[in-house]
GROMACS .gro file of N, CA and C in nm:
model
  411
    1MET      N    1   0.070  -0.104   0.006
    1MET     CA    2   0.004  -0.008  -0.005
    1MET      C    3   0.054   0.115   0.015
    2ALA      N    4   0.039   0.199  -0.092
    2ALA     CA    5   0.117   0.335  -0.061
    2ALA      C    6   0.119   0.416   0.065
    3ALA      N    7   0.193   0.474   0.087
    3ALA     CA    8   0.235   0.547   0.234
    3ALA      C    9   0.192   0.648   0.226
    4SER      N   10   0.148   0.747   0.114
    4SER     CA   11   0.143   0.878   0.075
    4SER      C   12   0.046   0.876  -0.044
    5ALA      N   13  -0.027   0.987  -0.075
    5ALA     CA   14  -0.088   1.021  -0.179
    5ALA      C   15   0.026   1.036  -0.298
    6SER      N   16   0.117   1.114  -0.311
    6SER     CA   17   0.260   1.133  -0.372
    6SER      C   18   0.250   0.989  -0.450
    7GLU      N   19   0.307   0.897  -0.344
    7GLU     CA   20   0.350   0.788  -0.384
    7GLU      C   21   0.209   0.714  -0.492
    8ALA      N   22   0.119   0.701  -0.425
    8ALA     CA   23   0.000   0.674  -0.499
    8ALA      C   24  -0.003   0.710  -0.653
    9PHE      N   25  -0.014   0.832  -0.654
    9PHE     CA   26  -0.005   0.930  -0.812
    9PHE      C   27   0.092   0.868  -0.876
   10ASP      N   28   0.215   0.859  -0.815
   10ASP     CA   29   0.351   0.827  -0.912
   10ASP      C   30   0.290   0.671  -0.963
   11ALA      N   31   0.266   0.581  -0.849
   11ALA     CA   32   0.221   0.459  -0.886
   11ALA      C   33   0.081   0.451  -1.023
   12ILE      N   34   0.046   0.536  -1.006
   12ILE     CA   35  -0.101   0.523  -1.106
   12ILE      C   36  -0.021   0.615  -1.235
   13GLY      N   37   0.080   0.720  -1.227
   13GLY     CA   38   0.135   0.751  -1.367
   13GLY      C   39   0.219   0.672  -1.416
   14LYS      N   40   0.306   0.554  -1.366
   14LYS     CA   41   0.410   0.474  -1.390
   14LYS      C   42   0.304   0.366  -1.459
   15ALA      N   43   0.188   0.315  -1.438
   15ALA     CA   44   0.099   0.250  -1.476
   15ALA      C   45   0.044   0.303  -1.614
   16MET      N   46  -0.010   0.417  -1.639
   16MET     CA   47  -0.027   0.461  -1.761
   16MET      C   48   0.100   0.448  -1.840
   17GLN      N   49   0.186   0.489  -1.788
   17GLN     CA   50   0.317   0.469  -1.852
   17GLN      C   51   0.334   0.333  -1.942
   18ALA      N   52   0.287   0.253  -1.875
   18ALA     CA   53   0.327   0.128  -1.902
   18ALA      C   54   0.206   0.060  -1.984
   19ASP      N   55   0.114   0.104  -1.944
   19ASP     CA   56  -0.023   0.046  -2.006
   19ASP      C   57  -0.094   0.144  -2.047
   20ALA      N   58  -0.066   0.179  -2.259
   20ALA     CA   59  -0.130   0.303  -2.288
   20ALA      C   60  -0.277   0.296  -2.296
   21THR      N   61  -0.351   0.161  -2.294
   21THR     CA   62  -0.478   0.174  -2.287
   21THR      C   63  -0.526   0.195  -2.134
   22LEU      N   64  -0.470   0.224  -2.030
   22LEU     CA   65  -0.528   0.252  -1.947
   22LEU      C   66  -0.581   0.397  -1.927
   23ALA      N   67  -0.530   0.478  -1.960
   23ALA     CA   68  -0.570   0.607  -1.976
   23ALA      C   69  -0.711   0.611  -2.063
   24SER      N   70  -0.727   0.550  -2.194
   24SER     CA   71  -0.830   0.548  -2.271
   24SER      C   72  -0.967   0.489  -2.182
   25LYS      N   73  -0.930   0.376  -2.098
   25LYS     CA   74  -1.071   0.331  -2.034
   25LYS      C   75  -1.118   0.452  -1.947
   26VAL      N   76  -1.035   0.529  -1.897
   26VAL     CA   77  -1.125   0.653  -1.813
   26VAL      C   78  -1.142   0.765  -1.901
   27GLY      N   79  -1.034   0.806  -1.997
   27GLY     CA   80  -1.121   0.922  -2.080
   27GLY      C   81  -1.165   1.019  -2.004
   28GLY      N   82  -1.079   1.120  -1.926
   28GLY     CA   83  -1.113   1.208  -1.862
   28GLY      C   84  -1.041   1.291  -1.803
   29VAL      N   85  -1.037   1.415  -1.771
   29VAL     CA   86  -0.940   1.450  -1.701
   29VAL      C   87  -0.991   1.482  -1.507
   30LEU      N   88  -0.930   1.413  -1.444
   30LEU     CA   89  -0.950   1.402  -1.304
   30LEU      C   90  -0.866   1.501  -1.234
   31GLN      N   91  -0.927   1.577  -1.140
   31GLN     CA   92  -0.876   1.662  -1.048
   31GLN      C   93  -0.884   1.610  -0.904
   32PHE      N   94  -0.816   1.591  -0.843
   32PHE     CA   95  -0.836   1.561  -0.676
   32PHE      C   96  -0.782   1.670  -0.569
   33GLU      N   97  -0.874   1.681  -0.523
   33GLU     CA   98  -0.858   1.775  -0.412
   33GLU      C   99  -0.837   1.706  -0.279
   34LEU      N  100  -0.704   1.686  -0.186
   34LEU     CA  101  -0.678   1.617  -0.084
   34LEU      C  102  -0.645   1.690   0.003
   35GLY      N  103  -0.732   1.758   0.061
   35GLY     CA  104  -0.717   1.867   0.150
   35GLY      C  105  -0.656   2.013   0.102
   36SER      N  106  -0.511   2.036   0.089
   36SER     CA  107  -0.448   2.148   0.065
   36SER      C  108  -0.396   2.122  -0.037
   37VAL      N  109  -0.424   2.014  -0.113
   37VAL     CA  110  -0.309   1.967  -0.194
   37VAL      C  111  -0.389   1.912  -0.315
   38SER      N  112  -0.346   1.937  -0.444
   38SER     CA  113  -0.429   1.867  -0.565
   38SER      C  114  -0.332   1.827  -0.656
   39TRP      N  115  -0.416   1.716  -0.706
   39TRP     CA  116  -0.337   1.630  -0.831
   39TRP      C  117  -0.426   1.609  -0.903
   40THR      N  118  -0.387   1.614  -1.051
   40THR     CA  119  -0.437   1.595  -1.177
   40THR      C  120  -0.404   1.491  -1.239
   41VAL      N  121  -0.509   1.379  -1.276
   41VAL     CA  122  -0.484   1.263  -1.332
   41VAL      C  123  -0.546   1.268  -1.491
   42ASN      N  124  -0.477   1.297  -1.589
   42ASN     CA  125  -0.516   1.362  -1.733
   42ASN      C  126  -0.529   1.205  -1.788
   43CYS      N  127  -0.649   1.145  -1.808
   43CYS     CA  128  -0.655   1.017  -1.894
   43CYS      C  129  -0.725   1.059  -2.021
   44THR      N  130  -0.621   1.118  -2.100
   44THR     CA  131  -0.653   1.155  -2.248
   44THR      C  132  -0.523   1.134  -2.312
   45GLY      N  133  -0.535   1.103  -2.410
   45GLY     CA  134  -0.401   1.048  -2.489
   45GLY      C  135  -0.313   0.958  -2.413
   46GLU      N  136  -0.211   1.016  -2.389
   46GLU     CA  137  -0.123   0.884  -2.335
   46GLU      C  138  -0.147   0.910  -2.151
   47GLY      N  139  -0.178   0.965  -2.129
   47GLY     CA  140  -0.227   1.024  -1.979
   47GLY      C  141  -0.110   1.047  -1.927
   48SER      N  142  -0.125   1.100  -1.789
   48SER     CA  143  -0.026   1.211  -1.729
   48SER      C  144  -0.064   1.234  -1.607
   49VAL      N  145   0.024   1.202  -1.492
   49VAL     CA  146  -0.005   1.268  -1.378
   49VAL      C  147   0.096   1.381  -1.293
   50ALA      N  148   0.022   1.491  -1.257
   50ALA     CA  149   0.082   1.573  -1.195
   50ALA      C  150   0.010   1.667  -1.076
   51GLU      N  151   0.096   1.711  -1.032
   51GLU     CA  152   0.045   1.778  -0.884
   51GLU      C  153  -0.003   1.917  -0.922
   52GLY      N  154  -0.095   1.969  -0.870
   52GLY     CA  155  -0.160   2.079  -0.907
   52GLY      C  156  -0.280   2.060  -0.980
   53ARG      N  157  -0.353   2.178  -1.000
   53ARG     CA  158  -0.504   2.173  -1.030
   53ARG      C  159  -0.503   2.180  -1.216
   54ALA      N  160  -0.592   2.124  -1.235
   54ALA     CA  161  -0.620   2.096  -1.383
   54ALA      C  162  -0.679   2.227  -1.462
   55SER      N  163  -0.646   2.272  -1.598
   55SER     CA  164  -0.716   2.422  -1.641
   55SER      C  165  -0.890   2.398  -1.656
   56ALA      N  166  -0.895   2.256  -1.670
   56ALA     CA  167  -1.029   2.218  -1.711
   56ALA      C  168  -1.086   2.074  -1.680
   57PRO      N  169  -1.122   2.052  -1.584
   57PRO     CA  170  -1.102   1.917  -1.550
   57PRO      C  171  -1.234   1.869  -1.570
   58ASP      N  172  -1.260   1.716  -1.627
   58ASP     CA  173  -1.431   1.708  -1.633
   58ASP      C  174  -1.464   1.647  -1.525
   59ALA      N  175  -1.407   1.619  -1.400
   59ALA     CA  176  -1.452   1.576  -1.306
   59ALA      C  177  -1.339   1.656  -1.163
   60THR      N  178  -1.386   1.658  -1.049
   60THR     CA  179  -1.303   1.696  -0.948
   60THR      C  180  -1.344   1.644  -0.819
   61ILE      N  181  -1.285   1.575  -0.779
   61ILE     CA  182  -1.291   1.467  -0.659
   61ILE      C  183  -1.220   1.500  -0.557
   62THR      N  184  -1.317   1.513  -0.420
   62THR     CA  185  -1.257   1.602  -0.342
   62THR      C  186  -1.268   1.478  -0.190
   63MET      N  187  -1.168   1.465  -0.142
   63MET     CA  188  -1.161   1.354   0.004
   63MET      C  189  -1.084   1.396   0.085
   64SER      N  190  -1.062   1.323   0.173
   64SER     CA  191  -0.914   1.333   0.250
   64SER      C  192  -0.810   1.245   0.203
   65GLU      N  193  -0.691   1.261   0.222
   65GLU     CA  194  -0.596   1.150   0.209
   65GLU      C  195  -0.584   1.046   0.278
   66PRO      N  196  -0.607   1.004   0.361
   66PRO     CA  197  -0.648   0.888   0.408
   66PRO      C  198  -0.744   0.814   0.362
   67ASP      N  199  -0.851   0.844   0.313
   67ASP     CA  200  -0.961   0.809   0.234
   67ASP      C  201  -0.901   0.790   0.093
   68PHE      N  202  -0.851   0.852   0.011
   68PHE     CA  203  -0.779   0.831  -0.114
   68PHE      C  204  -0.672   0.694  -0.104
   69LEU      N  205  -0.612   0.717   0.028
   69LEU     CA  206  -0.520   0.611   0.001
   69LEU      C  207  -0.580   0.482   0.033
   70LYS      N  208  -0.700   0.490   0.108
   70LYS     CA  209  -0.806   0.343   0.099
   70LYS      C  210  -0.855   0.344  -0.007
   71LEU      N  211  -0.881   0.415  -0.087
   71LEU     CA  212  -0.953   0.391  -0.199
   71LEU      C  213  -0.858   0.319  -0.309
   72TYR      N  214  -0.794   0.364  -0.298
   72TYR     CA  215  -0.615   0.338  -0.397
   72TYR      C  216  -0.584   0.178  -0.363
   73ALA      N  217  -0.591   0.161  -0.227
   73ALA     CA  218  -0.547   0.019  -0.166
   73ALA      C  219  -0.655  -0.072  -0.196
   74GLY      N  220  -0.773  -0.015  -0.237
   74GLY     CA  221  -0.897  -0.122  -0.252
   74GLY      C  222  -0.953  -0.160  -0.152
   75THR      N  223  -0.950  -0.127  -0.031
   75THR     CA  224  -1.015  -0.123   0.052
   75THR      C  225  -1.170  -0.029   0.101
   76LEU      N  226  -1.124   0.091   0.011
   76LEU     CA  227  -1.282   0.146   0.012
   76LEU      C  228  -1.309   0.152  -0.124
   77ASN      N  229  -1.446   0.128  -0.133
   77ASN     CA  230  -1.514   0.132  -0.283
   77ASN      C  231  -1.549   0.243  -0.306
   78GLY      N  232  -1.521   0.304  -0.422
   78GLY     CA  233  -1.555   0.476  -0.513
   78GLY      C  234  -1.727   0.482  -0.464
   79THR      N  235  -1.788   0.387  -0.486
   79THR     CA  236  -1.947   0.414  -0.469
   79THR      C  237  -1.987   0.431  -0.328
   80THR      N  238  -1.938   0.345  -0.225
   80THR     CA  239  -1.954   0.346  -0.092
   80THR      C  240  -1.886   0.485  -0.052
   81ALA      N  241  -1.783   0.516  -0.118
   81ALA     CA  242  -1.713   0.668  -0.063
   81ALA      C  243  -1.821   0.757  -0.081
   82TYR      N  244  -1.843   0.748  -0.216
   82TYR     CA  245  -1.935   0.892  -0.271
   82TYR      C  246  -2.064   0.896  -0.150
   83MET      N  247  -2.114   0.803  -0.135
   83MET     CA  248  -2.271   0.744  -0.103
   83MET      C  249  -2.250   0.836   0.056
   84SER      N  250  -2.140   0.759   0.099
   84SER     CA  251  -2.135   0.814   0.251
   84SER      C  252  -2.073   0.932   0.278
   85GLY      N  253  -2.060   1.057   0.170
   85GLY     CA  254  -1.995   1.157   0.166
   85GLY      C  255  -1.837   1.178   0.188
   86LYS      N  256  -1.768   1.051   0.198
   86LYS     CA  257  -1.655   1.030   0.199
   86LYS      C  258  -1.565   1.090   0.082
   87MET      N  259  -1.615   1.087  -0.043
   87MET     CA  260  -1.579   1.147  -0.153
   87MET      C  261  -1.703   1.225  -0.227
   88LYS      N  262  -1.643   1.358  -0.278
   88LYS     CA  263  -1.762   1.407  -0.355
   88LYS      C  264  -1.703   1.467  -0.446
   89ALA      N  265  -1.781   1.448  -0.562
   89ALA     CA  266  -1.742   1.444  -0.713
   89ALA      C  267  -1.812   1.589  -0.764
   90ASP      N  268  -1.759   1.693  -0.848
   90ASP     CA  269  -1.833   1.775  -0.913
   90ASP      C  270  -1.804   1.775  -1.054
   91ALA      N  271  -1.861   1.808  -1.131
   91ALA     CA  272  -1.840   1.805  -1.302
   91ALA      C  273  -1.840   1.955  -1.341
   92PRO      N  274  -1.791   1.966  -1.440
   92PRO     CA  275  -1.798   2.136  -1.511
   92PRO      C  276  -1.992   2.158  -1.532
   93ARG      N  277  -2.029   2.297  -1.505
   93ARG     CA  278  -2.175   2.329  -1.495
   93ARG      C  279  -2.224   2.263  -1.642
   94ALA      N  280  -2.168   2.270  -1.777
   94ALA     CA  281  -2.213   2.251  -1.895
   94ALA      C  282  -2.241   2.087  -1.902
   95SER      N  283  -2.141   2.009  -1.828
   95SER     CA  284  -2.181   1.847  -1.792
   95SER      C  285  -2.325   1.805  -1.751
   96ARG      N  286  -2.393   1.930  -1.679
   96ARG     CA  287  -2.492   1.910  -1.610
   96ARG      C  288  -2.608   1.920  -1.649
   97ARG      N  289  -2.596   2.014  -1.775
   97ARG     CA  290  -2.730   2.073  -1.834
   97ARG      C  291  -2.857   1.999  -1.866
   98HIS      N  292  -2.956   2.044  -1.875
   98HIS     CA  293  -3.046   1.922  -1.935
   98HIS      C  294  -3.074   2.033  -2.048
   99ALA      N  295  -3.132   1.953  -2.167
   99ALA     CA  296  -3.160   1.982  -2.302
   99ALA      C  297  -3.295   2.060  -2.309
  100LEU      N  298  -3.338   2.100  -2.210
  100LEU     CA  299  -3.475   2.131  -2.220
  100LEU      C  300  -3.410   2.295  -2.185
  101PRO      N  301  -3.535   2.372  -2.308
  101PRO     CA  302  -3.501   2.509  -2.246
  101PRO      C  303  -3.492   2.579  -2.104
  102SER      N  304  -3.448   2.652  -2.069
  102SER     CA  305  -3.419   2.697  -1.956
  102SER      C  306  -3.543   2.744  -1.859
  103HIS      N  307  -3.654   2.766  -1.913
  103HIS     CA  308  -3.768   2.769  -1.843
  103HIS      C  309  -3.863   2.668  -1.803
  104ARG      N  310  -3.793   2.557  -1.865
  104ARG     CA  311  -3.861   2.378  -1.851
  104ARG      C  312  -3.750   2.332  -1.828
  105ARG      N  313  -3.633   2.325  -1.740
  105ARG     CA  314  -3.575   2.255  -1.696
  105ARG      C  315  -3.604   2.210  -1.549
  106ALA      N  316  -3.588   2.082  -1.510
  106ALA     CA  317  -3.609   2.038  -1.400
  106ALA      C  318  -3.507   2.099  -1.285
  107ALA      N  319  -3.550   2.074  -1.167
  107ALA     CA  320  -3.468   2.149  -1.053
  107ALA      C  321  -3.348   2.035  -1.101
  108PRO      N  322  -3.193   2.129  -1.068
  108PRO     CA  323  -3.090   2.002  -1.047
  108PRO      C  324  -3.088   1.914  -0.962
  109PRO      N  325  -3.027   1.796  -1.010
  109PRO     CA  326  -2.998   1.648  -0.956
  109PRO      C  327  -2.957   1.693  -0.797
  110GLN      N  328  -2.970   1.614  -0.706
  110GLN     CA  329  -2.926   1.639  -0.572
  110GLN      C  330  -2.784   1.552  -0.609
  111ILE      N  331  -2.754   1.475  -0.672
  111ILE     CA  332  -2.624   1.406  -0.684
  111ILE      C  333  -2.579   1.467  -0.832
  112LYS      N  334  -2.479   1.530  -0.798
  112LYS     CA  335  -2.427   1.621  -0.915
  112LYS      C  336  -2.265   1.542  -0.929
  113GLY      N  337  -2.196   1.569  -1.018
  113GLY     CA  338  -2.079   1.511  -1.080
  113GLY      C  339  -2.079   1.417  -1.178
  114ASN      N  340  -1.957   1.382  -1.238
  114ASN     CA  341  -1.912   1.285  -1.330
  114ASN      C  342  -1.900   1.170  -1.267
  115ILE      N  343  -2.030   1.068  -1.207
  115ILE     CA  344  -1.980   0.969  -1.125
  115ILE      C  345  -1.922   0.867  -1.209
  116GLY      N  346  -1.967   0.840  -1.333
  116GLY     CA  347  -1.904   0.744  -1.448
  116GLY      C  348  -1.749   0.757  -1.433
  117LEU      N  349  -1.708   0.877  -1.434
  117LEU     CA  350  -1.544   0.863  -1.456
  117LEU      C  351  -1.492   0.810  -1.285
  118ALA      N  352  -1.554   0.847  -1.201
  118ALA     CA  353  -1.535   0.816  -1.042
  118ALA      C  354  -1.500   0.706  -1.040
  119GLN      N  355  -1.638   0.618  -1.110
  119GLN     CA  356  -1.630   0.460  -1.076
  119GLN      C  357  -1.499   0.416  -1.177
  120LYS      N  358  -1.472   0.487  -1.260
  120LYS     CA  359  -1.370   0.377  -1.341
  120LYS      C  360  -1.222   0.396  -1.278
  121LEU      N  361  -1.210   0.447  -1.152
  121LEU     CA  362  -1.082   0.453  -1.094
  121LEU      C  363  -1.068   0.312  -1.037
  122ALA      N  364  -1.139   0.250  -0.994
  122ALA     CA  365  -1.109   0.114  -0.939
  122ALA      C  366  -1.005   0.061  -1.046
  123GLY      N  367  -1.062   0.059  -1.193
  123GLY     CA  368  -0.958   0.001  -1.260
  123GLY      C  369  -0.811   0.029  -1.264
  124LEU      N  370  -0.830   0.168  -1.268
  124LEU     CA  371  -0.654   0.252  -1.294
  124LEU      C  372  -0.602   0.200  -1.176
  125THR      N  373  -0.670   0.217  -1.056
  125THR     CA  374  -0.577   0.197  -0.920
  125THR      C  375  -0.595   0.067  -0.895
  126ALA      N  376  -0.656  -0.017  -0.944
  126ALA     CA  377  -0.605  -0.174  -0.952
  126ALA      C  378  -0.483  -0.190  -1.035
  127ALA      N  379  -0.478  -0.150  -1.133
  127ALA     CA  380  -0.341  -0.181  -1.269
  127ALA      C  381  -0.262  -0.119  -1.164
  128ALA      N  382  -0.244   0.018  -1.134
  128ALA     CA  383  -0.125   0.045  -1.018
  128ALA      C  384  -0.085  -0.068  -0.943
  129ARG      N  385  -0.176  -0.084  -0.870
  129ARG     CA  386  -0.107  -0.195  -0.765
  129ARG      C  387  -0.076  -0.293  -0.791
  130LYS      N  388  -0.116  -0.348  -0.908
  130LYS     CA  389  -0.044  -0.444  -0.997
  130LYS      C  390   0.052  -0.480  -1.020
  131ARG      N  391   0.083  -0.310  -1.108
  131ARG     CA  392   0.229  -0.290  -1.154
  131ARG      C  393   0.318  -0.283  -1.019
  132GLY      N  394   0.285  -0.213  -0.914
  132GLY     CA  395   0.364  -0.188  -0.781
  132GLY      C  396   0.382  -0.319  -0.693
  133ALA      N  397   0.318  -0.415  -0.734
  133ALA     CA  398   0.341  -0.559  -0.638
  133ALA      C  399   0.406  -0.651  -0.738
  134ALA      N  400   0.422  -0.608  -0.853
  134ALA     CA  401   0.488  -0.718  -0.967
  134ALA      C  402   0.673  -0.658  -0.945
  135ALA      N  403   0.643  -0.542  -0.922
  135ALA     CA  404   0.799  -0.474  -0.920
  135ALA      C  405   0.862  -0.504  -0.793
  136ALA      N  406   0.799  -0.500  -0.685
  136ALA     CA  407   0.831  -0.541  -0.568
  136ALA      C  408   0.903  -0.684  -0.522
  137ALA      N  409   0.851  -0.769  -0.651
  137ALA     CA  410   0.871  -0.897  -0.645
  137ALA      C  411   1.008  -0.920  -0.699
   0.00000   0.00000   0.00000
């Protein structure tokens, strides 16, 4: 298990470098807000990971570093984290808009954010863990 978010994001970046198909399986730019530190996981093209904020993330995921490490380790399920309030996802306003004219739009949904991208994290973190375990052996 990674001892810090930095180690976990480094492993995710190395896994995407080793397997070019990983980024395309997620297909978006994820920004993680872990307390006062931000990380960007760019899952477009070849994929990349960098500390800092994305200029235009497809989804922003906010959670504590300990909960992120549990998510990375596979001991915390992403859906469970979201439903219990341990993980909050938010997507750009344009992706949440309804197709109806503004006077006919329903109230915004209570659950907001690109849950689809957040759910794809499990495959990405599992690949990074598997790659890390193989390198350690």
